[in-house]
Amino acid sequence: MRLDLLVRGGTVADGTGGPLRRADVGVVDGRIVLLPGDSPVVEVERTVDATGAIVAPGFIDVHTHSDAVTLLGAAGHELSRASVRQGVTVEICGNCGISLFPALPERMAPMRRQSEAQFGEQIGIFQSFEDFVRAQRAVPRANHLVSLVGHGTLRAGVIGYADRPGSPDELALMCDLLDRALTAGAAGLSTGLIYTPGTYADTSEVVALATVAARHAKPYVTHLRDEMSRVEEALEEAIAIARLSGAALHVSHHKTAGKHAWGRTARTMPRLAGLRAAGMDVTCDVYPYTAASTSLSAMLPPWANDGGIDALITRLRSPEQRERMRQAIREGVAGWENTVGNGGWDRISVACAPRHRAAEGRTVAEIAVERGSDPLDVAAELLIAERGEVTIISHSMREDDVQRVLTGSFSMIGSDGVPKPGHPHPRWAGTFARVLGRYVRDLGLLTIESAVHKMTGMAAERFGLAGRGVIRDGAHADLVVFDPGLVADGATYTDPLLPPGGVRTVVVAGEIVVADGADTGRHPGKVLST
Ligand SMILES: [Zn+2]
């Protein structure tokens, strides 16, 4: 027998959740050949010694905002490596209603501005999934990329950024663009119902779109309309959307954040488990941190963002409008999550502000005290100066909630990484190693088999990635070799791209992309169609 690669002497966690077993894993022409221990191999191109290590399918990061990271060129290089160095061989982007396609040609100019604020630099926007794939193909990548269709992008691409319901014609057009993108290979529909313009949609609009996803047997993936004080109502909306549309439901980065919602996973997780027991196809994902990360503009009431970034900046320049925003945060607005009202500016720190590097890593409250001004004025001035392009980290969750979601039998792992230059949340570079180090080894909350299943086979099944997420004969040769005694996240809030420890080798499409923890410079990654 001839092999391109042999991973010898390791213990296999095959991605199904089944028991660990001793086996050697061979690779021929990008596919796996499973070998019982000590089987005779005639000819081997390259051997990886996995003695003492776990050999698992490559990790699938089901929730990223890495849509543009390789398109950033040199500025994105270090960021894009952070994912693959922890063993991620497939990234699923297009989450929270935000993707880089599709759009009607006449809507694309204002969308370019929005995309610049969300992803940085001159990323632009693409008319179709095919155009997105072409742009990605032109730049090298180490691991694979899968994209959902973001509802916010779809809405902006047809209706624009106005706070109004779509007309029947507009809704039909949105359904048509979604249908084309799903036919071409996008993996499902995502919403971000706290973000403009997605938040302007009522339930019936989302039902109509999720019905298209259901027709393709692709999931409805949602960042709920509220993950704070009204998280349970928001979860019921998502359940209703799934029931009415017939789509499978996937709840993104499930959390109950802010002091009014702490502990509520004790109700939401049994609610989801009950639906599953009754035959409903519902799953979720989670990242292993008690801090969230999003745009600074999402800390403002939805009307503040009505009309897009230029309209937001105009409002932020007006003292009267700022006063209205302060009042909205203090008193709340019906149907709005209100992160700051639920926590406070002392829990919000600046993550990425390209023109204000000195502000990065500090809380908005701290900066306000130093300047002797009000936190909302600090936020407003930052947003104006950065043209809307500010990412924040919000320390809003409790550890018991994180653990309850993480240990749920239907939860998979998604970093929710926002890879932008600056001080991004460490979850982008640390999530998978942190689950294996902290929650499996140190706290003993999960077995290796079960954690690996959440990172691989369960994810592949949910997102239609045939032949991935498992180690078996004929599967795609995406693999990770890690040391269970050493694996640990290195990334911190102050140094967010520090690589993990204990991840020895990463293989994508049969090629070694990480060897002894170091980048090999190989780029076999592709955009995958589902
Ligand atoms: Zn989200």
Coordinates of C-alpha atoms and ligand atoms in Angstrom, one line a residue:
M1 CA 0.0 0.0 0.0
R2 CA 1.2 3.5 -0.9
L3 CA 0.3 6.5 1.4
D4 CA 0.9 10.2 1.0
L5 CA 0.8 10.7 4.8
L6 CA 0.7 8.4 7.8
V7 CA -0.3 9.7 11.2
R8 CA 1.2 6.9 13.4
G9 CA 0.8 5.9 17.0
G10 CA -2.0 8.2 18.1
T11 CA -5.4 7.7 19.8
V12 CA -8.3 8.4 17.5
A13 CA -11.3 10.5 18.6
D14 CA -13.2 9.9 15.3
G15 CA -15.7 12.7 15.6
T16 CA -18.8 10.6 16.1
G17 CA -18.6 10.8 19.9
G18 CA -17.7 7.0 20.0
P19 CA -15.0 5.7 22.3
L20 CA -11.3 6.6 21.8
R21 CA -9.3 3.9 20.1
R22 CA -5.7 3.2 19.0
A23 CA -5.3 3.4 15.2
D24 CA -3.0 4.8 12.6
V25 CA -4.6 7.3 10.1
G26 CA -3.3 7.2 6.5
V27 CA -4.0 9.7 3.7
V28 CA -4.2 8.9 0.0
D29 CA -5.2 11.6 -2.6
G30 CA -6.7 13.8 0.1
R31 CA -8.8 11.0 1.6
I32 CA -8.5 9.1 4.8
V33 CA -7.5 5.4 5.1
L34 CA -8.0 4.1 8.6
L35 CA -5.4 1.5 9.6
P36 CA -5.6 -0.9 12.5
G37 CA -2.5 -0.5 14.8
D38 CA 0.8 -2.0 13.4
S39 CA -0.6 -2.7 9.9
P40 CA 2.0 -3.2 7.2
V41 CA 2.5 -0.1 5.0
V42 CA 4.6 -0.5 1.9
E43 CA 5.4 3.0 1.0
V44 CA 4.9 6.3 2.9
E45 CA 5.7 9.8 1.6
R46 CA 5.6 11.4 5.1
T47 CA 5.0 10.2 8.6
V48 CA 3.7 12.2 11.6
D49 CA 4.5 10.7 15.0
A50 CA 1.3 11.0 17.1
T51 CA 2.5 9.0 20.1
G52 CA 0.7 10.2 23.2
A53 CA -1.6 12.5 21.2
I54 CA -5.2 12.5 20.1
V55 CA -5.9 12.4 16.4
A56 CA -9.2 14.0 15.6
P57 CA -11.0 15.3 12.5
G58 CA -10.1 18.9 11.8
F59 CA -12.3 21.3 13.9
I60 CA -15.2 23.0 12.3
D61 CA -15.7 26.5 13.7
V62 CA -19.5 26.9 13.1
H63 CA -19.7 30.5 13.9
T64 CA -17.2 33.0 12.6
H65 CA -17.1 36.5 11.1
S66 CA -14.0 35.6 9.1
D67 CA -15.7 36.3 5.8
A68 CA -13.0 38.9 4.7
V69 CA -9.9 38.0 6.8
T70 CA -8.0 36.6 3.9
L71 CA -9.2 39.4 1.6
L72 CA -7.4 41.9 3.9
G73 CA -4.1 40.9 2.5
A74 CA -1.0 41.4 4.7
A75 CA -3.1 43.0 7.5
G76 CA -5.1 39.8 7.8
H77 CA -2.2 37.3 7.6
E78 CA -1.5 36.9 11.3
L79 CA -5.3 36.9 12.0
S80 CA -6.1 34.2 9.5
R81 CA -3.3 31.9 10.9
A82 CA -4.8 32.1 14.4
S83 CA -7.7 30.0 13.5
V84 CA -5.8 27.2 11.7
R85 CA -3.2 27.1 14.5
Q86 CA -5.8 25.8 16.9
G87 CA -6.8 23.1 14.5
V88 CA -9.8 24.7 12.7
T89 CA -9.9 23.2 9.2
V90 CA -13.3 24.6 8.3
E91 CA -14.7 28.1 9.2
I92 CA -18.4 28.9 8.7
C93 CA -18.9 32.6 8.1
G94 CA -21.8 34.7 7.1
N95 CA -23.2 34.6 10.6
C96 CA -25.5 37.0 12.5
G97 CA -27.2 38.2 9.4
I98 CA -23.9 39.5 8.0
S99 CA -22.4 38.0 4.8
L100 CA -20.5 39.5 1.9
F101 CA -23.3 38.7 -0.6
P102 CA -25.9 38.9 -2.2
A103 CA -27.1 42.3 -3.4
L104 CA -28.8 44.0 -6.3
P105 CA -26.2 46.0 -8.3
E106 CA -28.0 49.3 -7.6
R107 CA -27.7 48.8 -3.8
M108 CA -24.1 48.0 -3.7
A109 CA -22.6 51.5 -3.1
P110 CA -23.9 52.1 0.4
M111 CA -23.2 48.5 1.3
R112 CA -19.5 49.0 0.6
R113 CA -19.5 51.6 3.4
Q114 CA -21.2 49.2 5.8
S115 CA -18.9 46.4 4.8
E116 CA -15.8 48.6 5.4
A117 CA -17.1 49.3 9.0
Q118 CA -17.8 45.6 9.6
F119 CA -14.8 44.0 8.1
G120 CA -12.2 46.8 7.7
E121 CA -10.4 48.1 4.6
Q122 CA -11.8 48.2 1.1
I123 CA -13.5 44.8 1.3
G124 CA -16.5 45.6 -0.8
I125 CA -19.6 43.5 -1.3
F126 CA -20.4 40.8 -3.8
Q127 CA -23.5 40.5 -6.0
S128 CA -23.7 36.7 -5.7
F129 CA -22.2 33.6 -3.9
E130 CA -20.3 32.9 -7.1
D131 CA -18.7 36.3 -7.1
F132 CA -17.7 35.8 -3.4
V133 CA -16.2 32.4 -4.2
R134 CA -14.2 34.0 -7.1
A135 CA -12.8 36.7 -4.9
Q136 CA -11.8 34.2 -2.2
R137 CA -10.2 31.9 -4.8
A138 CA -7.8 34.7 -5.8
V139 CA -6.2 34.8 -2.3
P140 CA -4.4 31.9 -0.6
R141 CA -5.9 30.3 2.5
A142 CA -4.8 27.4 4.7
N143 CA -8.2 26.0 5.7
H144 CA -11.6 25.8 4.2
L145 CA -14.4 28.4 4.2
V146 CA -18.2 27.9 4.2
S147 CA -20.7 30.8 4.1
L148 CA -24.2 31.3 5.2
V149 CA -26.5 33.9 3.6
G150 CA -26.9 36.9 6.0
H151 CA -30.4 38.2 6.2
G152 CA -29.2 41.7 7.1
T153 CA -27.0 41.8 3.9
L154 CA -29.9 40.4 1.9
R155 CA -32.3 43.0 3.2
A156 CA -29.8 45.8 2.6
G157 CA -29.1 44.4 -0.8
V158 CA -32.8 44.7 -1.8
I159 CA -34.5 47.2 0.5
G160 CA -31.5 49.3 1.8
Y161 CA -31.0 50.5 5.3
A162 CA -34.5 51.9 5.9
D163 CA -36.6 51.0 9.0
R164 CA -39.7 49.8 7.2
P165 CA -41.3 46.5 6.2
G166 CA -40.5 45.1 2.8
S167 CA -43.1 45.3 0.1
P168 CA -44.4 41.9 -1.4
D169 CA -42.2 42.5 -4.4
E170 CA -39.1 43.2 -2.3
L171 CA -39.8 40.1 -0.2
A172 CA -40.1 38.0 -3.4
L173 CA -36.8 39.4 -4.6
M174 CA -35.1 38.6 -1.3
C175 CA -36.4 35.0 -1.5
D176 CA -35.2 34.8 -5.1
L177 CA -31.6 36.0 -4.2
L178 CA -31.5 33.6 -1.2
D179 CA -32.7 30.7 -3.4
R180 CA -30.0 31.4 -5.9
A181 CA -27.2 31.6 -3.3
L182 CA -28.4 28.4 -1.6
T183 CA -28.5 26.6 -5.0
A184 CA -25.0 27.8 -5.7
G185 CA -23.7 26.4 -2.4
A186 CA -24.2 28.7 0.5
A187 CA -24.9 26.7 3.7
G188 CA -28.1 28.2 5.1
L189 CA -29.8 31.4 6.2
S190 CA -28.5 33.5 9.1
T191 CA -30.2 36.4 11.0
G192 CA -28.9 39.0 13.4
L193 CA -32.1 40.4 14.8
I194 CA -30.4 42.9 17.1
Y195 CA -28.5 44.5 14.2
T196 CA -29.7 47.0 11.7
P197 CA -31.1 46.4 9.2
G198 CA -32.0 42.9 10.2
T199 CA -33.8 44.1 13.3
Y200 CA -36.3 46.1 11.1
A201 CA -37.7 42.7 9.9
D202 CA -40.8 41.3 11.5
T203 CA -41.3 37.6 12.2
S204 CA -43.2 37.0 9.0
E205 CA -40.4 38.3 6.8
V206 CA -38.0 35.8 8.4
V207 CA -40.5 33.0 8.1
A208 CA -40.8 33.6 4.4
L209 CA -37.0 33.5 4.0
A210 CA -36.6 30.5 6.3
T211 CA -39.1 28.6 4.1
V212 CA -36.7 29.0 1.2
A213 CA -33.9 27.5 3.4
A214 CA -36.2 24.7 4.4
R215 CA -36.8 23.8 0.7
H216 CA -33.0 23.4 0.4
A217 CA -32.9 21.3 3.6
K218 CA -30.5 24.0 5.0
P219 CA -30.8 25.5 8.5
Y220 CA -32.1 28.7 9.9
V221 CA -29.2 30.1 12.0
T222 CA -30.1 32.9 14.3
H223 CA -28.6 35.5 16.6
L224 CA -31.8 36.0 18.6
R225 CA -33.6 39.3 18.8
D226 CA -32.6 39.5 22.4
E227 CA -30.0 37.6 24.4
M228 CA -30.6 39.6 27.6
S229 CA -33.7 40.4 29.6
R230 CA -36.1 39.1 26.9
V231 CA -34.0 36.1 25.8
E232 CA -36.9 33.7 26.4
E233 CA -39.3 35.6 24.2
A234 CA -36.7 35.9 21.5
L235 CA -36.1 32.2 21.7
E236 CA -39.8 31.6 21.2
E237 CA -39.8 33.8 18.1
A238 CA -37.0 31.6 16.7
I239 CA -38.9 28.4 17.5
A240 CA -42.0 29.8 15.8
I241 CA -40.0 30.8 12.7
A242 CA -38.7 27.2 12.5
R243 CA -42.1 25.7 13.0
L244 CA -43.8 27.9 10.5
S245 CA -41.1 27.6 7.9
G246 CA -40.2 23.9 8.4
A247 CA -36.5 24.8 8.6
A248 CA -34.1 23.3 11.1
L249 CA -33.2 25.7 13.8
H250 CA -29.7 26.6 15.0
V251 CA -29.3 29.1 17.8
S252 CA -26.0 31.0 17.4
H253 CA -23.7 31.7 20.4
H254 CA -26.4 30.8 22.9
K255 CA -26.1 33.0 26.0
T256 CA -28.3 34.7 28.6
A257 CA -26.4 38.0 29.2
G258 CA -26.8 40.9 31.5
K259 CA -27.7 40.8 35.1
H260 CA -31.4 40.4 34.4
A261 CA -30.9 37.3 32.4
W262 CA -28.1 35.5 34.3
G263 CA -29.1 32.0 35.2
R264 CA -31.8 31.8 32.5
T265 CA -30.0 29.0 30.6
A266 CA -31.5 26.8 33.3
R267 CA -34.7 27.4 31.4
T268 CA -33.6 27.9 27.8
M269 CA -31.5 24.7 27.6
P270 CA -34.3 22.4 28.9
R271 CA -36.7 24.2 26.6
L272 CA -34.5 23.3 23.6
A273 CA -34.0 19.7 24.9
G274 CA -37.8 19.3 25.2
L275 CA -38.3 20.4 21.6
R276 CA -35.6 17.9 20.5
A277 CA -37.3 15.1 22.5
A278 CA -40.5 16.0 20.7
G279 CA -38.8 15.5 17.3
M280 CA -37.8 19.1 16.4
D281 CA -34.4 19.6 14.7
V282 CA -32.8 22.2 16.9
T283 CA -29.2 22.8 17.9
C284 CA -27.0 25.7 19.1
D285 CA -23.4 26.8 19.4
V286 CA -21.4 28.4 22.2
Y287 CA -18.0 30.0 22.8
P288 CA -16.2 29.3 26.1
Y289 CA -15.9 32.9 27.5
T290 CA -18.0 35.1 29.7
A291 CA -17.4 38.2 27.5
A292 CA -19.1 38.9 24.2
S293 CA -17.9 41.1 21.3
T294 CA -19.8 43.1 18.7
S295 CA -20.0 46.6 17.1
L296 CA -20.0 49.7 19.3
S297 CA -22.9 51.0 17.1
A298 CA -25.0 48.0 18.4
M299 CA -24.9 49.6 21.8
L300 CA -27.2 52.4 20.5
P301 CA -31.0 52.1 20.0
P302 CA -32.1 50.8 16.6
W303 CA -33.5 54.1 15.4
A304 CA -30.0 55.6 15.8
N305 CA -28.8 53.3 13.0
D306 CA -31.8 53.9 10.7
G307 CA -30.5 54.7 7.2
G308 CA -27.0 53.3 7.7
I309 CA -23.7 54.6 8.8
D310 CA -23.8 58.1 7.3
A311 CA -27.2 58.7 9.0
L312 CA -25.9 57.4 12.3
I313 CA -22.9 59.7 12.2
T314 CA -25.1 62.7 11.4
R315 CA -27.3 61.9 14.4
L316 CA -24.2 61.4 16.6
R317 CA -23.1 65.0 15.7
S318 CA -26.3 66.4 17.2
P319 CA -26.4 67.1 21.0
E320 CA -30.2 66.6 21.0
Q321 CA -29.9 63.2 19.3
R322 CA -27.2 62.1 21.8
E323 CA -29.5 63.1 24.6
R324 CA -32.3 61.0 23.1
M325 CA -29.8 58.0 22.9
R326 CA -28.8 58.5 26.6
Q327 CA -32.4 58.5 27.5
A328 CA -33.1 55.4 25.5
I329 CA -30.2 53.5 27.1
R330 CA -31.4 54.7 30.6
E331 CA -35.1 53.8 30.1
G332 CA -35.0 51.1 27.4
V333 CA -36.9 50.8 24.1
A334 CA -39.6 48.2 23.6
G335 CA -38.1 45.3 21.5
W336 CA -34.5 46.5 21.9
E337 CA -31.8 44.5 23.7
N338 CA -30.0 47.5 25.3
T339 CA -26.7 46.0 26.3
V340 CA -25.4 49.1 28.2
G341 CA -28.7 49.5 30.1
N342 CA -28.4 45.8 31.2
G343 CA -24.7 46.1 32.2
G344 CA -23.1 49.5 32.1
W345 CA -20.3 51.3 30.1
D346 CA -17.8 49.9 32.7
R347 CA -18.4 46.4 31.1
I348 CA -17.7 47.6 27.6
S349 CA -14.1 47.8 26.4
V350 CA -12.8 49.0 23.0
A351 CA -11.5 46.1 21.0
C352 CA -10.7 47.5 17.5
A353 CA -10.5 51.2 16.7
P354 CA -8.0 51.5 13.9
R355 CA -7.4 55.3 14.3
H356 CA -7.4 55.1 18.1
R357 CA -5.1 52.3 19.1
A358 CA -4.6 53.9 22.6
A359 CA -8.3 53.3 23.3
E360 CA -8.1 49.6 22.6
G361 CA -8.3 47.4 25.6
R362 CA -9.8 50.1 27.8
T363 CA -13.4 50.4 29.0
V364 CA -15.6 53.2 27.7
A365 CA -16.3 54.2 31.3
E366 CA -12.5 54.5 32.0
I367 CA -11.9 56.7 29.0
A368 CA -14.9 58.9 30.0
V369 CA -13.5 59.4 33.6
E370 CA -10.1 60.3 32.2
R371 CA -11.6 62.9 29.8
G372 CA -14.1 64.2 32.3
S373 CA -16.9 63.5 29.9
D374 CA -20.0 61.3 29.6
P375 CA -19.5 57.7 28.3
L376 CA -22.1 58.1 25.6
D377 CA -20.1 61.2 24.3
V378 CA -16.9 59.0 24.3
A379 CA -18.7 56.4 22.3
A380 CA -20.2 59.0 19.9
E381 CA -16.9 60.7 19.3
L382 CA -15.1 57.3 18.7
L383 CA -17.8 56.3 16.2
I384 CA -17.6 59.6 14.3
A385 CA -13.8 59.5 14.2
E386 CA -13.7 55.9 13.1
R387 CA -16.6 56.3 10.6
G388 CA -18.6 53.6 12.5
E389 CA -15.7 51.1 12.5
V390 CA -15.4 50.2 16.2
T391 CA -15.5 46.7 17.8
I392 CA -16.1 46.3 21.5
I393 CA -15.9 43.5 24.1
S394 CA -18.7 43.3 26.6
H395 CA -18.2 41.5 29.9
S396 CA -21.8 40.4 30.2
M397 CA -22.1 36.7 31.0
R398 CA -21.8 34.4 34.0
E399 CA -19.7 31.2 34.0
D400 CA -22.5 28.9 35.1
D401 CA -24.5 29.9 32.0
V402 CA -21.5 29.3 29.8
Q403 CA -21.0 25.8 31.3
R404 CA -24.6 24.9 31.1
V405 CA -24.7 25.6 27.3
L406 CA -21.3 24.1 26.7
T407 CA -22.3 20.8 28.3
G408 CA -25.6 20.5 26.5
S409 CA -25.8 17.4 24.3
F410 CA -26.9 19.5 21.2
S411 CA -24.4 22.4 21.5
M412 CA -21.4 22.7 19.1
I413 CA -18.5 25.0 19.3
G414 CA -18.3 28.3 17.4
S415 CA -15.7 30.9 18.2
D416 CA -17.8 33.9 17.0
G417 CA -14.4 35.3 16.2
V418 CA -14.3 38.8 14.7
P419 CA -10.8 38.8 13.1
K420 CA -10.0 42.5 12.7
P421 CA -6.7 44.2 13.4
G422 CA -6.5 45.6 16.9
H423 CA -7.4 43.9 20.1
P424 CA -10.1 41.4 19.0
H425 CA -11.7 39.1 21.5
P426 CA -9.3 36.2 22.3
R427 CA -12.0 33.6 21.3
W428 CA -10.9 33.8 17.6
A429 CA -7.5 32.4 18.5
G430 CA -8.4 30.5 21.7
T431 CA -11.8 28.9 21.6
F432 CA -11.1 25.3 20.6
A433 CA -7.9 24.9 22.7
R434 CA -9.7 26.5 25.6
V435 CA -12.6 24.0 25.5
L436 CA -10.1 21.1 25.4
G437 CA -7.8 22.5 28.0
R438 CA -10.0 24.2 30.5
Y439 CA -13.4 22.4 30.2
V440 CA -12.3 18.9 29.3
R441 CA -9.0 18.4 31.1
D442 CA -9.0 21.0 34.0
L443 CA -12.7 21.1 34.9
G444 CA -13.6 17.6 33.7
L445 CA -17.0 18.8 32.4
L446 CA -16.8 17.0 29.0
T447 CA -15.0 13.9 27.8
I448 CA -12.5 14.2 24.9
E449 CA -14.8 12.2 22.7
S450 CA -17.8 14.4 23.4
A451 CA -15.9 17.7 23.0
V452 CA -14.3 16.5 19.7
H453 CA -17.8 15.5 18.5
K454 CA -19.1 19.0 19.2
M455 CA -16.2 20.4 17.2
T456 CA -16.5 18.0 14.3
G457 CA -19.1 15.4 13.5
M458 CA -22.0 17.3 15.0
A459 CA -21.1 20.4 13.2
A460 CA -20.6 18.7 9.8
E461 CA -24.0 17.1 10.1
R462 CA -25.8 20.3 11.0
F463 CA -24.2 22.3 8.1
G464 CA -24.3 19.6 5.4
L465 CA -20.5 19.1 5.2
A466 CA -20.6 15.6 3.7
G467 CA -17.5 13.4 4.3
R468 CA -16.1 15.8 6.9
G469 CA -16.0 15.9 10.7
V470 CA -15.3 12.2 10.9
I471 CA -12.3 9.9 10.7
R472 CA -13.3 7.0 8.5
D473 CA -12.3 5.4 5.2
G474 CA -12.9 7.8 2.3
A475 CA -13.6 10.9 4.4
H476 CA -11.8 14.2 3.5
A477 CA -8.3 14.2 5.1
D478 CA -8.8 17.3 7.4
L479 CA -7.1 16.3 10.7
V480 CA -5.7 17.7 13.9
V481 CA -3.2 16.1 16.3
F482 CA -3.2 17.5 19.8
D483 CA -1.6 16.6 23.1
P484 CA -4.5 16.2 25.7
G485 CA -2.2 17.0 28.6
L486 CA -0.8 20.2 27.1
V487 CA -3.6 21.6 25.0
A488 CA -4.5 25.1 26.2
D489 CA -5.5 28.5 24.9
G490 CA -2.8 31.1 24.8
A491 CA -4.9 34.1 23.7
T492 CA -5.8 36.7 26.3
Y493 CA -7.7 40.0 26.3
T494 CA -4.4 41.9 26.3
D495 CA -2.6 39.6 23.8
P496 CA -5.5 38.1 21.8
L497 CA -3.5 36.3 19.0
L498 CA -1.1 34.3 21.2
P499 CA -1.2 30.7 19.8
P500 CA -2.5 27.8 21.7
G501 CA -0.2 25.2 23.3
G502 CA -0.5 21.5 22.6
V503 CA -1.8 21.6 19.0
R504 CA 1.0 19.7 17.2
T505 CA -0.2 19.1 13.6
V506 CA -3.0 20.3 11.4
V507 CA -3.8 18.7 8.1
V508 CA -6.1 20.2 5.4
A509 CA -7.0 18.2 2.3
G510 CA -4.2 15.9 3.0
E511 CA -1.6 18.6 3.3
I512 CA 0.2 19.6 6.5
V513 CA -0.6 23.2 7.2
V514 CA 0.7 23.3 10.8
A515 CA 3.7 21.2 11.9
D516 CA 4.9 21.2 15.5
G517 CA 2.7 24.2 16.1
A518 CA 4.3 26.2 13.3
D519 CA 2.8 27.4 10.0
T520 CA 4.1 25.4 7.0
G521 CA 3.0 28.0 4.4
R522 CA 0.8 25.6 2.6
H523 CA -2.6 26.9 1.3
P524 CA -4.8 24.0 0.3
G525 CA -8.0 25.7 1.7
K526 CA -11.1 26.3 -0.6
V527 CA -14.5 27.7 -0.3
L528 CA -16.8 24.7 0.1
S529 CA -20.3 24.4 -1.4
T530 CA -23.0 22.5 0.5
Ligands
ZN1 ZN -24.0 37.2 16.7

